[in-house]
PDB file of C-alpha atoms in Angstrom:
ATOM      1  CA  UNK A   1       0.000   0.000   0.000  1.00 84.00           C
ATOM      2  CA  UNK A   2       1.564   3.714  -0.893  1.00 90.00           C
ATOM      3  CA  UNK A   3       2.193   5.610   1.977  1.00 96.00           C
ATOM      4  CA  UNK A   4       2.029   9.715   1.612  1.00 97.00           C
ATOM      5  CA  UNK A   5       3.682  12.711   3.608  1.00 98.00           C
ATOM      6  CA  UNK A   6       1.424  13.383   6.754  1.00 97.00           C
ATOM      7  CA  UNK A   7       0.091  16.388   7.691  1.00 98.00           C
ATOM      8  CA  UNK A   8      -3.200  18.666   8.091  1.00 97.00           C
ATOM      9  CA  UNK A   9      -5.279  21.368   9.416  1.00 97.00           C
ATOM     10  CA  UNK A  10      -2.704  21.611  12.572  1.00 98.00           C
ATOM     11  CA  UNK A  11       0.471  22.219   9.996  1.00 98.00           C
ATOM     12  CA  UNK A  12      -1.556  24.276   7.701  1.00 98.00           C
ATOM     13  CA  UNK A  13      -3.263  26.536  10.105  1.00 98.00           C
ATOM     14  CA  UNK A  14       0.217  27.457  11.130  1.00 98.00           C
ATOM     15  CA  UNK A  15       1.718  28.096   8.164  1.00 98.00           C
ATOM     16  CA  UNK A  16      -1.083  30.121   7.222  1.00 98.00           C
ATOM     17  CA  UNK A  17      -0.859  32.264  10.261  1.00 98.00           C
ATOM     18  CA  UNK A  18       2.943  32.917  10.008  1.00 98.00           C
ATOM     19  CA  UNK A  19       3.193  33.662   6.058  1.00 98.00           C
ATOM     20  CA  UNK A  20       0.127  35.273   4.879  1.00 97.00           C
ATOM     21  CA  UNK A  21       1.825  34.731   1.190  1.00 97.00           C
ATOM     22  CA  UNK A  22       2.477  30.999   1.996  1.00 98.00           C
ATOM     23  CA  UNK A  23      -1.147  30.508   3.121  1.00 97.00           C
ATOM     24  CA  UNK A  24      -2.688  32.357  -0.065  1.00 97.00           C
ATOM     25  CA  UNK A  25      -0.824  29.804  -2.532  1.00 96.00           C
ATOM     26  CA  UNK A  26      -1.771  26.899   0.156  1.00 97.00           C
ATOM     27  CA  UNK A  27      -4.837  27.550  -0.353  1.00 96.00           C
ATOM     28  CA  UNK A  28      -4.858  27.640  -4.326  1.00 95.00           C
ATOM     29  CA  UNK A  29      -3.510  24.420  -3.934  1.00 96.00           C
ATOM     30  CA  UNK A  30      -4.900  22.612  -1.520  1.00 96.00           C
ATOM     31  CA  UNK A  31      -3.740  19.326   0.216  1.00 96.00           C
ATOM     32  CA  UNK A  32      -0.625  17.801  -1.654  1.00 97.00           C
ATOM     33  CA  UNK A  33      -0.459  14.138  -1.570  1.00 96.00           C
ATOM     34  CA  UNK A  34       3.612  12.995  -1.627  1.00 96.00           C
ATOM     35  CA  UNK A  35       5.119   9.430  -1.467  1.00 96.00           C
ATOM     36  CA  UNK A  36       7.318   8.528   1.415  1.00 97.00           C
ATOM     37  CA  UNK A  37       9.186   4.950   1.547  1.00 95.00           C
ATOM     38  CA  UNK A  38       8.953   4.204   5.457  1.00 96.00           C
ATOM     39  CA  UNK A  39      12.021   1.510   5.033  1.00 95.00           C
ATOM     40  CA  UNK A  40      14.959   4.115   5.757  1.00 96.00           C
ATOM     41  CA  UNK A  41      17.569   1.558   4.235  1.00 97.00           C
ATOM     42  CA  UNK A  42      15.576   1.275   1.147  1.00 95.00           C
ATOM     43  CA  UNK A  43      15.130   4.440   0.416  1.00 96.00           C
ATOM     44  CA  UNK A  44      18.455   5.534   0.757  1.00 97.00           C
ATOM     45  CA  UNK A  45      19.574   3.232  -1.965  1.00 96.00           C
ATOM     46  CA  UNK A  46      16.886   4.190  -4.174  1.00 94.00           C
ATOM     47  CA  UNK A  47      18.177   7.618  -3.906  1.00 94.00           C
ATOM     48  CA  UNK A  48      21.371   6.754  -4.326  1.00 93.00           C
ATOM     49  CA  UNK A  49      20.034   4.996  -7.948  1.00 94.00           C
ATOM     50  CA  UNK A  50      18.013   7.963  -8.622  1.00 91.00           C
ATOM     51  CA  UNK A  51      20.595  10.358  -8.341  1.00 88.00           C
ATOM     52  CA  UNK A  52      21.683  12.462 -11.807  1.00 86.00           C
ATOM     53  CA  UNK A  53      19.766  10.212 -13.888  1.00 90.00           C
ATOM     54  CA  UNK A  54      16.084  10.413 -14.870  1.00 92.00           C
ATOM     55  CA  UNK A  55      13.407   8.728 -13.217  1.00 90.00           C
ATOM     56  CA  UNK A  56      12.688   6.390 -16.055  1.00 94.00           C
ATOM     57  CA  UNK A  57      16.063   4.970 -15.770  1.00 94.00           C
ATOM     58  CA  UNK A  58      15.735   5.019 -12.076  1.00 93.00           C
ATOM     59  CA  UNK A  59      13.065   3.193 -11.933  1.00 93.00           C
ATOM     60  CA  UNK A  60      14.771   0.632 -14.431  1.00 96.00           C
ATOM     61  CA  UNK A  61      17.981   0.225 -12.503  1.00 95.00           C
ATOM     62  CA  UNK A  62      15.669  -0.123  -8.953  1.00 94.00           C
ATOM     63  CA  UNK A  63      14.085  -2.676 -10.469  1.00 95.00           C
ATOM     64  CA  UNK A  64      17.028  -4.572 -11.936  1.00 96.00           C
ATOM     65  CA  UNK A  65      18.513  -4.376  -8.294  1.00 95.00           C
ATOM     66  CA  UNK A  66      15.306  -5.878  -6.989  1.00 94.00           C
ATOM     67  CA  UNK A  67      15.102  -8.847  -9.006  1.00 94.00           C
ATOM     68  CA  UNK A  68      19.155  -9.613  -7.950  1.00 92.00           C
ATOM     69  CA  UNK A  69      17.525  -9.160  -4.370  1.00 91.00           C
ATOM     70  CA  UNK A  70      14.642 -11.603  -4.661  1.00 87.00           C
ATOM     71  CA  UNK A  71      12.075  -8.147  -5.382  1.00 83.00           C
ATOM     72  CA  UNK A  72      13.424  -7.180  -1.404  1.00 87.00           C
ATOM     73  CA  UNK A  73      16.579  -4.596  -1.223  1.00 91.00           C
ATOM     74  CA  UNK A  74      17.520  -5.456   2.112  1.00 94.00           C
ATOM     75  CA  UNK A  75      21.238  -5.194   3.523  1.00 95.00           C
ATOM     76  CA  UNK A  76      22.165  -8.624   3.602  1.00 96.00           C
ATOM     77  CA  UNK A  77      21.123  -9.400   0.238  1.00 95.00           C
ATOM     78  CA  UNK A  78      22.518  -6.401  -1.005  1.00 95.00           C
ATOM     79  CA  UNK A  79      25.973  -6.952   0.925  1.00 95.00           C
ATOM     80  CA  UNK A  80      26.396 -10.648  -0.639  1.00 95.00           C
ATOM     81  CA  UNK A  81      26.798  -8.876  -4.320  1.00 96.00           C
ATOM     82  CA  UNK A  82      29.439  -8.161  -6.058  1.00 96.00           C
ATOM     83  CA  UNK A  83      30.299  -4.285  -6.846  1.00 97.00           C
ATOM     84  CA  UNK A  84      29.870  -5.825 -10.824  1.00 97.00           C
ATOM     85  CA  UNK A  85      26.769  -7.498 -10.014  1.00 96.00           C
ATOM     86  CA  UNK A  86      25.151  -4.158  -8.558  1.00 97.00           C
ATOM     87  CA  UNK A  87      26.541  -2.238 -11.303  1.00 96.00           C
ATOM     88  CA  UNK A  88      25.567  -4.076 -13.789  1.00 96.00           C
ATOM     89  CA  UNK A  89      22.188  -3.353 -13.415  1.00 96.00           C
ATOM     90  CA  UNK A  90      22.706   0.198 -15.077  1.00 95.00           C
ATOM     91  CA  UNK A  91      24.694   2.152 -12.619  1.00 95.00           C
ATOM     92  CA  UNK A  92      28.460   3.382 -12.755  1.00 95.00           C
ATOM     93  CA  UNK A  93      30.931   1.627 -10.844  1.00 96.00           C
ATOM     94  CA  UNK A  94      31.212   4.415  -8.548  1.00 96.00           C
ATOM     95  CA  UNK A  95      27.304   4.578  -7.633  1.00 96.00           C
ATOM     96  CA  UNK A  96      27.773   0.802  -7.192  1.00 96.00           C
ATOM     97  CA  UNK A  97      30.576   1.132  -4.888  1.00 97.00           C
ATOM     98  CA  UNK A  98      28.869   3.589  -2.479  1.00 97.00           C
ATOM     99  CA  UNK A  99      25.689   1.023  -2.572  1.00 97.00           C
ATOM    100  CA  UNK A 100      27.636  -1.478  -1.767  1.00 97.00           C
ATOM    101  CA  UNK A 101      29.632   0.564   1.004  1.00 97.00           C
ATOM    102  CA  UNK A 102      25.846   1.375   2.804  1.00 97.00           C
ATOM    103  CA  UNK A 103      25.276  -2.127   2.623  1.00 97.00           C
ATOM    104  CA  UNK A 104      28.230  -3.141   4.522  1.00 97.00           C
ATOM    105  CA  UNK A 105      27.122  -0.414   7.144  1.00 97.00           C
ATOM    106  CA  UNK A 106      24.153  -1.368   7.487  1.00 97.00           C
ATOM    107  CA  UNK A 107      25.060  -5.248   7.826  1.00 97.00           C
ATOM    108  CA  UNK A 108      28.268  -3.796  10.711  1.00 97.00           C
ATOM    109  CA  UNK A 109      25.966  -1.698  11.963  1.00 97.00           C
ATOM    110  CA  UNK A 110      28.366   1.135  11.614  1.00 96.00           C
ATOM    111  CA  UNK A 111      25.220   2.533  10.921  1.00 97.00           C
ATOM    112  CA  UNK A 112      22.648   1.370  12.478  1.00 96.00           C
ATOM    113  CA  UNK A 113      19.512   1.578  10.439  1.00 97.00           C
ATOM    114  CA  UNK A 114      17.383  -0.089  12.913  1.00 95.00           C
ATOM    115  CA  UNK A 115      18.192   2.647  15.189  1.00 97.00           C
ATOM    116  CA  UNK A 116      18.592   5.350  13.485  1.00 97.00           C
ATOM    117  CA  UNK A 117      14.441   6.950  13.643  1.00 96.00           C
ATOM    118  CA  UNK A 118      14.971   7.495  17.159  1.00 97.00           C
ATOM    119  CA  UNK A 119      17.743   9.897  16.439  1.00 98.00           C
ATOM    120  CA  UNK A 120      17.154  13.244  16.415  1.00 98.00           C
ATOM    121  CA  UNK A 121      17.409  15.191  12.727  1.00 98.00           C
ATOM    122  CA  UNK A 122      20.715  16.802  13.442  1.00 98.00           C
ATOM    123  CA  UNK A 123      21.979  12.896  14.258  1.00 98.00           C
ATOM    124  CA  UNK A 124      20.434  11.406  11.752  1.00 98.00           C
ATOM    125  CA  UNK A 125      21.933  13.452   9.085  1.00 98.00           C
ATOM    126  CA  UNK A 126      25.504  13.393  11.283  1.00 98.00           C
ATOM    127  CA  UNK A 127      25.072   9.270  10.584  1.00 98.00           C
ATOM    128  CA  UNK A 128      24.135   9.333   6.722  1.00 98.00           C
ATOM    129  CA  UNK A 129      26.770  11.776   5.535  1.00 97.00           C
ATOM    130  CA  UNK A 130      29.526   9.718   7.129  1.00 97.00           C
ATOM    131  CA  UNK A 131      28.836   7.159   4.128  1.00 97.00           C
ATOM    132  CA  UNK A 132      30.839   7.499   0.846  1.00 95.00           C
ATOM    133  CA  UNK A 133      28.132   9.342  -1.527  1.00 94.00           C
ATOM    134  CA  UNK A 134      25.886  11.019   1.017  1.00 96.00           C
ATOM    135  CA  UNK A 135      25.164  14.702   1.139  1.00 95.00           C
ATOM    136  CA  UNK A 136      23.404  16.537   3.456  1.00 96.00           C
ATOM    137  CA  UNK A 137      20.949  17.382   0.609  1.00 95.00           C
ATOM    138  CA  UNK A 138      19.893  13.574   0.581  1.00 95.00           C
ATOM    139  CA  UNK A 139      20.101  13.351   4.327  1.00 97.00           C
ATOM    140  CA  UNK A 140      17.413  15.808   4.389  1.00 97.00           C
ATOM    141  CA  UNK A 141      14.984  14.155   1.445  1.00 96.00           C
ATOM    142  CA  UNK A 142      15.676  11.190   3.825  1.00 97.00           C
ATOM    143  CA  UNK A 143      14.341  12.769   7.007  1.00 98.00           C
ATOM    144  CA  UNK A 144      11.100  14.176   4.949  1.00 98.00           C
ATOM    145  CA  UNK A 145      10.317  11.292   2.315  1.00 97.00           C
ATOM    146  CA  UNK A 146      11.007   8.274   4.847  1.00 97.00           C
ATOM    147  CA  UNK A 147      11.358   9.579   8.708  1.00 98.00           C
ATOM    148  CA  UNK A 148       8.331  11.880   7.902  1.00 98.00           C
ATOM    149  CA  UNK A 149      10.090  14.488  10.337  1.00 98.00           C
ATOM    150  CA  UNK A 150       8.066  17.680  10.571  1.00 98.00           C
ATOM    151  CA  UNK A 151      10.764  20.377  10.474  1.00 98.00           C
ATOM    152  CA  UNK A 152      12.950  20.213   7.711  1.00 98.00           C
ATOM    153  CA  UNK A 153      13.335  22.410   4.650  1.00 98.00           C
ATOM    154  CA  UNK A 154      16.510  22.247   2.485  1.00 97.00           C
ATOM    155  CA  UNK A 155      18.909  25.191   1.747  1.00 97.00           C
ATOM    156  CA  UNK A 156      20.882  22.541  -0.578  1.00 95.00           C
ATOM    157  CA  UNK A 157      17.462  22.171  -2.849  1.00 95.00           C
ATOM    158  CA  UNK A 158      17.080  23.969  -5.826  1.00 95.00           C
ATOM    159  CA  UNK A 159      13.603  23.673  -6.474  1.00 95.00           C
ATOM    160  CA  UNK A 160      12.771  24.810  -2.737  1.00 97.00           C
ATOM    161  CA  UNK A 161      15.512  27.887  -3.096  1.00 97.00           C
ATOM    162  CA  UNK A 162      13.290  28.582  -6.839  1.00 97.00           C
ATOM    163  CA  UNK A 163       9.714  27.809  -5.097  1.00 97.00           C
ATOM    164  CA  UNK A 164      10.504  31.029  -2.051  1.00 98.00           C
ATOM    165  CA  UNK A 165      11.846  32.771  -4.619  1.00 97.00           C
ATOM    166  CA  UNK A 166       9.107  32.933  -6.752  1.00 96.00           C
ATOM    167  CA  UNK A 167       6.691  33.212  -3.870  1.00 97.00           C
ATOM    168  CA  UNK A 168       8.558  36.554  -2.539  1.00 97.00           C
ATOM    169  CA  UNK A 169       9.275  37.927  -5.845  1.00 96.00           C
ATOM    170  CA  UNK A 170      13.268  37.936  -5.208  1.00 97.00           C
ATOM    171  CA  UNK A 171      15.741  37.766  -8.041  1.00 96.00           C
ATOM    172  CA  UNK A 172      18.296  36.234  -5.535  1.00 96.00           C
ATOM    173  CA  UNK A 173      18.034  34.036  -2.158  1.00 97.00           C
ATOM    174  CA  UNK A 174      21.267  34.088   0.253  1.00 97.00           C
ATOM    175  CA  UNK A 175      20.867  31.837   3.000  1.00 97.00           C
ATOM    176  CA  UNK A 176      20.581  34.718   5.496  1.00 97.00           C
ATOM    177  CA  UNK A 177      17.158  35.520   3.643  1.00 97.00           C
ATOM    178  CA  UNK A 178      16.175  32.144   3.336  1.00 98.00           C
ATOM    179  CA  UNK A 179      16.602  31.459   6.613  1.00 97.00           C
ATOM    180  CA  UNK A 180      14.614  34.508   7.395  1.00 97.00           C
ATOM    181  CA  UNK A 181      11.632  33.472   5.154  1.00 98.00           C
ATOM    182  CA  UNK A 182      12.363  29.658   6.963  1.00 98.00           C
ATOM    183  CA  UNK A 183      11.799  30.348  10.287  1.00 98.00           C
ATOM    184  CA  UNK A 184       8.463  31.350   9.894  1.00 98.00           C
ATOM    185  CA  UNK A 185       7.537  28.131   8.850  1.00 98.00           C
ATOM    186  CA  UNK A 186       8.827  26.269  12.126  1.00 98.00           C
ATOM    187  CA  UNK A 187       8.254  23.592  13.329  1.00 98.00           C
ATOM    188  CA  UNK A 188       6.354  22.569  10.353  1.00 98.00           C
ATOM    189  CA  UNK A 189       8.570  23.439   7.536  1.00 98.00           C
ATOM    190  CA  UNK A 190       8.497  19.784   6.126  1.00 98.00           C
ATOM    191  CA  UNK A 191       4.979  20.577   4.920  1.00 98.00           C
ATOM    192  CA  UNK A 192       6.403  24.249   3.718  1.00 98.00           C
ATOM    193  CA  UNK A 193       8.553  22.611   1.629  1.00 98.00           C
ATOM    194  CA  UNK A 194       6.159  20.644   0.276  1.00 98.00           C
ATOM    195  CA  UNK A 195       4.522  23.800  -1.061  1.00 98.00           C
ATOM    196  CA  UNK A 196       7.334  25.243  -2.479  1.00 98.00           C
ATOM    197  CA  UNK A 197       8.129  22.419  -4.611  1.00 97.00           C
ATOM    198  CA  UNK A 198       5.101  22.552  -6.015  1.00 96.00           C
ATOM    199  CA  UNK A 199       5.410  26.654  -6.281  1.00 96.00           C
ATOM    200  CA  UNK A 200       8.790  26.029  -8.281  1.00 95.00           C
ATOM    201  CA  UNK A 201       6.899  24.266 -11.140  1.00 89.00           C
ATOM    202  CA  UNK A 202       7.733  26.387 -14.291  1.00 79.00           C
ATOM    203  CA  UNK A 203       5.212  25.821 -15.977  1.00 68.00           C
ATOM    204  CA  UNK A 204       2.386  26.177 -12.674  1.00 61.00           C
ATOM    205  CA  UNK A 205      -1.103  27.173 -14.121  1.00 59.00           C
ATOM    206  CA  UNK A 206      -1.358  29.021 -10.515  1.00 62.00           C
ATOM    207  CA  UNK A 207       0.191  32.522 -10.629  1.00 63.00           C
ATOM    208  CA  UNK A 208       2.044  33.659  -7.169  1.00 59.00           C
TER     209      UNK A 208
END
């Protein structure tokens, strides 16, 4: 069963109340339905597929790696490939290696995957980047799109930077000002960001 980004009236009422601009282009749009993968393991190696390539091929190579796995991308299955074997469903050697490298964590538990949700954000994020190929940026999709955590919104994302941009009407965003516009949207900036994906569509029949 597809599982979706939580959040209502409580998160929207907020948001409305701290960024009357915010709240006027919630409510154009109304409640945005987004797919989350609760297995954290899971999803980090399907970002780690999906990353500079389209989604057509990422979907392709996913499901390549799934069939290797028995159709279940779990550590241990994962772990007894070969670097070839993983790259040879459609990846470079390099995205294979760093797969295979949060495999072996995850199976050593020098990241603990089981453990990890109970960490706070800051932790969480500390934990992910430590592996070979992981950014803050994908810590952060991580934390929204599998963790479901409530306050996160991503300096590192262009299409969030573009979506407050357009919003405002600003020509440029330094973090000081983005942080600015940010803080409004605590502790529910998860669902913010939401939004301003969705604002950052080019070509967005809704005008801001």
């Amino acid at each position: 069963m597809e599982q979706y980004f939580e959040y209502g009236e409580t998160e929207i009422s907020h948001l409305r109340k701290k960024d009357k601009k915010l709240g006027a282009a919630i409510n154009k749009i109304g409640i945005l339905k987004r797919k989350i993968n609760p297995d954290l393991f899971s999803a980090l190696v399907g970002n780690m597929i999906g990353q500079q390539i389209s989604i057509k091929s990422a979907n392709t190579v996913r499901s390549k790696l799934s069939e290797l796995c028995d159709m279940d991308i779990e550590p241990e299955k994962l772990h007894n490939l070969t670097v070839e074997e993983i790259q040879g469903c459609g990846m470079t050697m390099r995205k294979a290696g760093y797969i295979k490298n949060i495999a072996e964590a995850a199976v050593t538990k020098s990241v603990d995957f089981n453990i990890l949700p109970s960490k706070s954000d800051e932790e969480i994020i500390k934990s992910l980047t430590s592996l070979n190929g992981v950014g803050v940026w994908t810590a952060e999709m991580l934390l929204i799109f599998s963790l479901m955590r409530p306050n996160v919104i991503s300096y590192g994302d262009l299409a969030i930077r573009r979506g407050m941009m357009r919003l405002y009407g600003l020509d440029e965003l330094p973090k000081e000002q983005f942080l600015h516009y940010a803080k409004r949207y605590f502790p529910f900036a998860s669902a913010a960001s939401l939004y301003l994906w969705e604002i950052s569509v080019p070509d967005s029949e809704i005008k801001w």
